[in-house]
PDB file of C-alpha atoms in Angstrom:
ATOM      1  CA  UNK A   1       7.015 -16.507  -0.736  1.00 49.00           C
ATOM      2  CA  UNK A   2       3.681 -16.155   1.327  1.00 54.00           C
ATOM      3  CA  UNK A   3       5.308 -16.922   4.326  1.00 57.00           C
ATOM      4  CA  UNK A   4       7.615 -13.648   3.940  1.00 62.00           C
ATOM      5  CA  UNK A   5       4.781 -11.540   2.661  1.00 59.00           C
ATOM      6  CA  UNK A   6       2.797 -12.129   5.700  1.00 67.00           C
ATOM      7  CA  UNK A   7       6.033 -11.160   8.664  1.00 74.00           C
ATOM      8  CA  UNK A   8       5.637  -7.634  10.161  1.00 75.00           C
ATOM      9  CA  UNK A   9       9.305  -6.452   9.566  1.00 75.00           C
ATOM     10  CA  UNK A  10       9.609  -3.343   9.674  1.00 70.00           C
ATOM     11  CA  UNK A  11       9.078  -0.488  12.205  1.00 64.00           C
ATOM     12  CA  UNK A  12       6.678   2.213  10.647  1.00 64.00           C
ATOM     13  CA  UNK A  13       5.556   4.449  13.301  1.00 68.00           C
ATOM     14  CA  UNK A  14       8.604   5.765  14.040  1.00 69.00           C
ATOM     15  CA  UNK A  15       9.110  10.274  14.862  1.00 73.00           C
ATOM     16  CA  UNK A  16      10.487  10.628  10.884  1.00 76.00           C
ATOM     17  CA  UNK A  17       7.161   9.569   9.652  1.00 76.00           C
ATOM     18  CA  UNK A  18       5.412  12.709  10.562  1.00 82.00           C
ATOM     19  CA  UNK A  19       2.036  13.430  11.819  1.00 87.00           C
ATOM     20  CA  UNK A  20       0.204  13.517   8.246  1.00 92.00           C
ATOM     21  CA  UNK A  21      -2.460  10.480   7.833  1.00 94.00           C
ATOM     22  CA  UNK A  22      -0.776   7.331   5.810  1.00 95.00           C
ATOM     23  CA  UNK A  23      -2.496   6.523   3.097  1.00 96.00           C
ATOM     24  CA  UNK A  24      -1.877   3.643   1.091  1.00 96.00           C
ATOM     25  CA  UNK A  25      -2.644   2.915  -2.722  1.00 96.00           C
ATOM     26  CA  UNK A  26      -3.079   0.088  -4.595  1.00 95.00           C
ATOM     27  CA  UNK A  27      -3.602  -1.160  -8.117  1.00 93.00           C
ATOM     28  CA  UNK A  28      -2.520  -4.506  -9.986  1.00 92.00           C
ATOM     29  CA  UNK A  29       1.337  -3.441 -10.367  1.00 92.00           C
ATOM     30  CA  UNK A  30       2.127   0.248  -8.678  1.00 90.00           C
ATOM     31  CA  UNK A  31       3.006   1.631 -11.791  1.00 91.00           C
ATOM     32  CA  UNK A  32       0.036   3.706 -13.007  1.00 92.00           C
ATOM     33  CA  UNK A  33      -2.934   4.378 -10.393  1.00 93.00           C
ATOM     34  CA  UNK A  34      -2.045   3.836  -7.182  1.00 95.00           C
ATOM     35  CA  UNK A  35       1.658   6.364  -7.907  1.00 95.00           C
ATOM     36  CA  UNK A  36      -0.475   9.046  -9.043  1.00 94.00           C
ATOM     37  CA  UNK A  37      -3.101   8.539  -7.000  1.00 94.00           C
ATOM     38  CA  UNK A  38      -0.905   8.844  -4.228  1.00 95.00           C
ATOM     39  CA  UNK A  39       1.051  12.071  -5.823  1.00 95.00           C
ATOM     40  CA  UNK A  40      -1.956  14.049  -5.644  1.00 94.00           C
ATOM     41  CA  UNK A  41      -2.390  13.117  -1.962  1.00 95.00           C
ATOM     42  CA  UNK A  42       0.993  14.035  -0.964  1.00 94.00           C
ATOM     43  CA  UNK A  43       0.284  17.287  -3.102  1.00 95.00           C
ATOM     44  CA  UNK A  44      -2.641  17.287  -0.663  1.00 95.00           C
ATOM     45  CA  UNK A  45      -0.776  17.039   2.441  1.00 95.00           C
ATOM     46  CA  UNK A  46      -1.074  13.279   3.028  1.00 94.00           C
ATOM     47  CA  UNK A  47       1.573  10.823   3.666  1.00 94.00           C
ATOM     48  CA  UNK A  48       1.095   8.667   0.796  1.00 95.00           C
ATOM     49  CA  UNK A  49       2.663   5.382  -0.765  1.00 95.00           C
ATOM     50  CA  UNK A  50       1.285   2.803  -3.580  1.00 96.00           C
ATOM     51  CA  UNK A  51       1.881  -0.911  -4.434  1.00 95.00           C
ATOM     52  CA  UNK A  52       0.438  -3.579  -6.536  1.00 93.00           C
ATOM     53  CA  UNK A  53      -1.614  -6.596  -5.641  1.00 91.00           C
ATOM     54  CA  UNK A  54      -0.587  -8.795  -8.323  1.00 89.00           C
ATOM     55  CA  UNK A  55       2.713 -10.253  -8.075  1.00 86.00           C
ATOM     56  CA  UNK A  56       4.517  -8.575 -10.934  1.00 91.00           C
ATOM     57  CA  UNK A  57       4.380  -5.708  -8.837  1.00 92.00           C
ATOM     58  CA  UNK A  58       6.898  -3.172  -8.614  1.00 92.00           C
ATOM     59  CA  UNK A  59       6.594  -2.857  -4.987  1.00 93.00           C
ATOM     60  CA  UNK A  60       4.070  -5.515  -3.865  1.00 93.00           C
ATOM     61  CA  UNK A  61       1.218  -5.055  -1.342  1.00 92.00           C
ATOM     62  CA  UNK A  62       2.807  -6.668   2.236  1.00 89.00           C
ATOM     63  CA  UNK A  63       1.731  -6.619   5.788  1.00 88.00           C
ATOM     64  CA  UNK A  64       4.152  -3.354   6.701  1.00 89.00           C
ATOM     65  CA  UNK A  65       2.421  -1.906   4.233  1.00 92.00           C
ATOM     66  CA  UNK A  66      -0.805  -2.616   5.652  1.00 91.00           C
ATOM     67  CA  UNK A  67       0.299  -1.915   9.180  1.00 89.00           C
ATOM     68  CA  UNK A  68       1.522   1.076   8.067  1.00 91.00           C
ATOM     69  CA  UNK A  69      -0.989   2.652   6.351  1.00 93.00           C
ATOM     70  CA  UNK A  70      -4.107   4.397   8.272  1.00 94.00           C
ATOM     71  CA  UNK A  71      -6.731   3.865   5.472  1.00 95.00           C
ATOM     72  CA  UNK A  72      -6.133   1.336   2.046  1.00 95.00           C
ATOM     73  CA  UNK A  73      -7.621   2.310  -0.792  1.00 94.00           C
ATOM     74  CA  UNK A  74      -8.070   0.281  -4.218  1.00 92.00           C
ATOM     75  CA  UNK A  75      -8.010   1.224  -7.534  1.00 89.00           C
ATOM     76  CA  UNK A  76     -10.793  -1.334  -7.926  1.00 86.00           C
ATOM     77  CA  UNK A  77     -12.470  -4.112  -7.723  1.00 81.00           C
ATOM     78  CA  UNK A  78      -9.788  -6.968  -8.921  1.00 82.00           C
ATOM     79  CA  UNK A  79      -7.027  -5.215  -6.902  1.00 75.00           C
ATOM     80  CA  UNK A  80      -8.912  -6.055  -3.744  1.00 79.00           C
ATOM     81  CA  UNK A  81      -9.874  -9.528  -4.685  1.00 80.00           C
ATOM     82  CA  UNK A  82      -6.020 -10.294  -5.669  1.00 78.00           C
ATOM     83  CA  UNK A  83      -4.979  -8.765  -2.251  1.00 76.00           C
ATOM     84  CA  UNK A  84      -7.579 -10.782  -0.974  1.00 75.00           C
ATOM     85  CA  UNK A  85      -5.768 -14.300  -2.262  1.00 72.00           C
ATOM     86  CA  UNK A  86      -2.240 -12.739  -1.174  1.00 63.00           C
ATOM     87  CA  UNK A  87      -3.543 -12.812   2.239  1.00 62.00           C
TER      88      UNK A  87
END
């Protein structure tokens, strides 16, 4: 499962994505934190999406996500050590 986890797959920076800075949300399975989190920054004027680290996830943490996003931010601590083993 790694192995797919770590192919770049899928274009992101394509003209539908808009202009707005991608920000990208994570917590241990994208169903609290990172989701709201990332609400209030597209209330904000952001382009925002969340995942999970863990890999229960709803929609897990992946390298199109990463090359996607323009800044990564964790919910905390144990989210960015878990992404840290993913990859």
């Amino acid at each position: 499962m790694t192995s797919n986890i770590l192919k770049l797959t899928a274009p992101y920076n394509n003209q539908y994505q808009g202009t707005a800075r991608r920000l990208l949300f994570v917590c241990s399975v994208g169903l609290l934190r990172s989701p709201t989190a990332a609400d209030i920054a597209t209330k904000l004027g952001y382009n925002a999406r969340s995942c999970g680290s863990s890999k229960e996830a709803l929609i897990p943490l992946s390298v199109n996500l990463v090359a996607w996003s323009d800044s990564i931010y964790f919910m905390n601590k144990e989210n960015f050590q878990e992404a840290r083993r993913v990859f």
